[in-house]
Coordinates of C-alpha atoms in Angstrom, one line a residue:
M199 CA -12.7 22.8 22.6
N200 CA -13.0 23.6 26.7
I201 CA -11.2 22.5 30.2
K202 CA -11.4 19.0 29.5
N203 CA -9.1 19.5 26.6
I204 CA -6.3 20.6 28.6
N205 CA -3.4 18.1 28.4
W206 CA -3.9 17.8 32.4
Q207 CA -1.9 14.6 32.3
K208 CA 1.1 15.1 30.3
C209 CA 1.5 17.6 33.0
G210 CA 1.4 15.2 35.5
G211 CA -2.0 17.6 36.7
L212 CA -0.1 21.4 36.5
V213 CA 0.1 23.1 33.8
P214 CA 2.8 25.6 33.6
A215 CA 1.1 29.7 33.6
I216 CA 2.3 32.1 32.1
T217 CA 1.3 35.9 33.4
Q218 CA 1.6 39.0 31.2
D219 CA 0.6 42.7 32.0
F220 CA -2.8 43.4 29.5
E221 CA -1.3 46.3 28.3
T222 CA 2.4 46.3 28.2
N223 CA 2.6 42.4 27.3
E224 CA 5.4 42.6 29.2
V225 CA 5.8 39.1 31.5
L226 CA 5.4 39.3 35.1
M227 CA 5.5 36.0 36.4
L228 CA 5.8 32.3 35.5
G229 CA 2.8 30.1 37.6
Y230 CA 1.1 26.6 37.8
M231 CA -2.5 25.8 37.4
N232 CA -4.5 22.4 38.3
E233 CA -7.5 22.2 36.9
E234 CA -9.9 23.3 39.7
S235 CA -7.4 27.2 40.0
L236 CA -8.2 27.3 36.3
N237 CA -12.0 27.2 36.9
L238 CA -11.4 29.9 39.8
S239 CA -10.2 31.6 38.0
L240 CA -12.3 31.7 35.2
K241 CA -15.1 31.7 37.1
T242 CA -14.2 34.8 39.3
G243 CA -11.9 36.5 37.0
L244 CA -9.3 36.7 39.0
A245 CA -5.8 34.8 38.9
H246 CA -5.6 31.3 41.0
Y247 CA -3.2 29.4 40.5
F248 CA -1.7 26.1 42.7
S249 CA 1.0 26.2 44.9
R250 CA 3.5 23.3 44.6
S251 CA 5.4 25.1 47.9
R252 CA 2.0 24.8 50.1
N253 CA 0.5 22.2 48.5
R254 CA -2.6 24.1 47.9
I255 CA -4.5 26.9 45.6
W256 CA -4.2 30.6 46.4
Q257 CA -5.3 33.5 45.0
K258 CA -3.1 35.9 44.1
G259 CA -3.1 39.2 46.0
E260 CA -5.1 37.8 48.8
T261 CA -2.7 37.8 51.4
S262 CA -0.9 41.2 49.5
G263 CA -4.3 42.3 47.7
N264 CA -2.0 42.6 44.9
T265 CA -4.3 40.8 42.8
Q266 CA -4.7 39.9 39.0
E267 CA -7.3 40.8 36.5
I268 CA -8.5 38.4 34.0
K269 CA -8.7 40.4 30.6
E270 CA -8.0 36.8 28.5
I271 CA -7.1 33.6 28.7
F272 CA -4.6 31.4 26.0
L273 CA -3.8 28.0 25.5
D274 CA -0.7 27.2 24.0
C275 CA -0.5 24.7 20.3
D276 CA 0.0 21.6 22.7
A277 CA -2.9 21.9 25.2
D278 CA -0.3 22.2 27.9
T279 CA 0.6 25.8 28.8
I280 CA -2.1 29.0 30.0
L281 CA -0.6 32.3 29.2
L282 CA -2.6 34.9 31.2
K283 CA -3.2 38.6 30.5
V284 CA -4.3 40.5 33.9
K285 CA -4.3 44.0 34.7
Q286 CA -1.9 43.4 38.2
N287 CA -3.2 45.4 41.1
G288 CA 0.2 46.5 42.8
V289 CA 3.0 44.6 42.1
T290 CA 3.1 41.4 41.1
C291 CA 6.5 39.6 43.3
H292 CA 6.7 39.7 46.7
T293 CA 10.0 41.7 46.6
G294 CA 7.9 44.6 45.4
E295 CA 9.3 44.7 41.8
K296 CA 6.3 44.4 39.3
S297 CA 8.0 41.9 37.4
C298 CA 9.3 38.9 38.7
F299 CA 11.4 38.7 36.4
F300 CA 13.9 41.6 37.3
T301 CA 17.7 39.4 37.2
K302 CA 19.4 39.3 34.0
F303 CA 21.9 36.9 32.2
E304 CA 25.6 39.2 31.0
G305 CA 27.4 36.2 30.1
L306 CA 27.9 34.1 32.8
N307 CA 27.2 36.4 35.6
L308 CA 23.1 37.7 36.9
V309 CA 22.9 41.0 37.2
K310 CA 19.7 42.6 39.4
Q311 CA 17.7 45.0 37.7
I312 CA 16.1 46.8 40.8
S313 CA 13.6 49.9 40.1
N314 CA 13.7 52.5 42.4
N315 CA 10.1 52.3 43.2
T316 CA 10.1 48.8 44.5
Q317 CA 6.3 48.6 46.7
K318 CA 6.9 45.1 48.8
P319 CA 3.7 43.9 49.9
K320 CA 2.8 43.3 53.4
Y321 CA 3.1 40.2 54.6
D322 CA 3.2 38.0 57.7
I323 CA 6.5 37.0 59.0
L324 CA 6.6 33.6 58.7
D325 CA 6.5 34.6 55.1
N326 CA 8.7 36.9 54.8
L327 CA 11.6 35.1 56.7
Y328 CA 10.9 31.3 54.1
H329 CA 11.0 34.5 51.0
T330 CA 14.4 36.0 52.6
I331 CA 15.9 32.2 53.0
E332 CA 15.3 31.3 49.2
D333 CA 17.0 34.8 48.3
R334 CA 19.8 34.1 50.2
K335 CA 20.2 30.8 49.0
L336 CA 20.1 31.5 45.4
N337 CA 22.1 35.3 45.7
A338 CA 23.6 35.4 48.8
N339 CA 27.4 34.5 49.2
P340 CA 28.4 31.7 51.6
E341 CA 31.0 34.0 53.0
N342 CA 28.6 36.6 55.1
S343 CA 25.5 34.8 55.1
H344 CA 24.3 32.2 57.6
V345 CA 21.9 30.5 55.1
A346 CA 24.2 30.2 52.2
R347 CA 26.6 28.6 54.0
L348 CA 24.0 26.0 55.4
F349 CA 22.8 25.5 52.0
A350 CA 26.5 24.9 49.9
K351 CA 27.4 22.8 53.0
G352 CA 24.1 20.7 52.5
E353 CA 21.3 19.1 54.0
N354 CA 23.6 17.4 57.0
A355 CA 24.7 20.7 57.3
I356 CA 20.8 21.9 57.6
L357 CA 19.5 18.8 59.3
K358 CA 22.7 19.1 62.4
K359 CA 21.8 23.0 62.5
I360 CA 17.9 21.4 63.8
C361 CA 19.2 18.9 66.0
E362 CA 21.5 21.6 67.8
E363 CA 18.6 23.8 68.2
A364 CA 16.7 21.4 69.1
G365 CA 19.2 20.2 72.1
E366 CA 19.2 24.2 73.3
V367 CA 15.2 24.5 73.4
M368 CA 15.4 21.3 75.3
L369 CA 17.9 22.6 77.7
A370 CA 16.3 26.2 77.5
C371 CA 13.5 24.2 79.5
K372 CA 14.9 21.9 82.2
D373 CA 17.0 25.7 83.3
Q374 CA 15.7 28.8 83.0
S375 CA 18.1 30.5 84.9
K376 CA 21.2 31.0 82.8
F377 CA 21.2 34.1 81.3
E378 CA 24.9 35.1 81.3
K379 CA 25.3 34.4 77.0
Y380 CA 22.8 37.1 76.6
K381 CA 24.5 39.6 78.8
D382 CA 25.9 41.5 76.1
L383 CA 22.8 42.0 74.0
N384 CA 21.2 45.6 73.2
L385 CA 18.3 44.9 75.8
E386 CA 16.3 47.4 73.4
E387 CA 16.3 45.0 70.6
F388 CA 13.9 42.7 71.9
G389 CA 10.4 43.4 73.0
E390 CA 7.8 42.0 76.2
H391 CA 11.0 39.4 77.4
K392 CA 14.0 39.9 77.6
P393 CA 17.5 39.2 78.8
G394 CA 16.4 38.0 83.1
D395 CA 13.0 37.5 82.3
P396 CA 12.7 33.6 82.9
K397 CA 10.9 32.7 79.6
F398 CA 13.4 34.9 77.7
D399 CA 16.0 31.6 77.6
I400 CA 13.2 29.6 76.0
I401 CA 11.6 32.0 73.4
Y402 CA 15.0 33.1 71.6
E403 CA 16.5 29.4 71.5
A404 CA 12.8 28.4 70.1
S405 CA 12.9 31.5 67.4
D406 CA 16.7 29.7 66.5
L407 CA 14.9 26.0 66.0
V408 CA 12.1 27.7 63.6
F409 CA 14.1 29.6 61.6
H410 CA 16.4 26.8 61.6
L411 CA 12.8 24.4 60.6
L412 CA 12.4 27.1 57.8
V413 CA 15.8 26.7 56.1
A414 CA 15.4 22.9 55.5
L415 CA 11.6 23.1 53.9
N416 CA 12.5 26.4 51.9
A417 CA 15.5 22.8 50.8
H418 CA 12.4 20.8 50.0
N419 CA 10.7 23.5 48.1
I420 CA 7.4 23.7 51.5
H421 CA 5.6 26.8 51.6
P422 CA 5.0 27.4 56.1
Q423 CA 1.9 27.8 54.8
A424 CA 1.8 23.7 53.8
I425 CA 2.3 22.8 57.9
L426 CA 0.0 25.8 58.7
D427 CA -3.1 23.7 57.3
E428 CA -2.1 20.4 57.8
L429 CA -2.5 21.8 62.2
A430 CA -5.2 23.7 61.0
R431 CA -6.6 20.0 59.5
R432 CA -5.8 18.6 62.5
N433 CA -7.6 21.1 64.6
G434 CA -10.4 19.3 67.2
V435 CA -9.1 15.8 66.1
S436 CA -7.8 13.5 69.0
G437 CA -3.6 13.1 68.3
I438 CA -4.6 9.3 69.2
D439 CA -6.7 9.4 66.8
E440 CA -4.6 11.6 64.1
K441 CA -2.1 9.0 64.8
K442 CA -4.0 5.9 64.4
S443 CA -5.3 7.3 61.4
R444 CA -1.5 7.5 59.4
K445 CA -1.4 4.1 60.8
D446 CA -4.1 2.4 58.8
K447 CA -3.6 4.5 56.2
F448 CA -0.1 3.1 55.2
Q449 CA -1.0 -0.6 56.1

């Protein structure tokens, strides 16, 4: 039996991959693999997965350094689920927990069992914001969380905020002289650009827009890295040619 015998078609090209600690058998995470990511895992000895939100292959720990050294790989009896036994370098979860499974059902309630020695990995700001939004969506109370409130109200509320923030950016670009609404802000909280700086209004409103775009992306399970990858793909391509290629594909 080899990699071609895996039932890729049954799983739509992606098979679940359960990852355990090699020494303790503790379940660390659940990911997904396609044929290419499994091949990379077998070839390199490091766990590679397929990210559904980023729509690409990623090596575990490629950003944080918390890699997974593969010790053994198993395939289940139906040939549609993979089990990895790994040496986990650092922590597994983006929250800083060793395992992604730290929330326990107690009756109908969910209770987080947080350890005292979490080591939160360093991610870039977009990744951090995306995961913060994910956490607020799943765990926060709409009464005291703006993000949870948006998700509770539904997609129309999220999209409405994008329209509002885009309008604020437009007005900020049009008129850079009105800073009255920022007069009570603590200047020490801001970096190079502060209220009174002609660029501040635009930066402030654009930041609101980007944040709410991330909320919308999260609602559709799209990681911001997928947007960065698409921009990288377009880099060096004429905007006119790129737009034409899209029209040609759908004609």
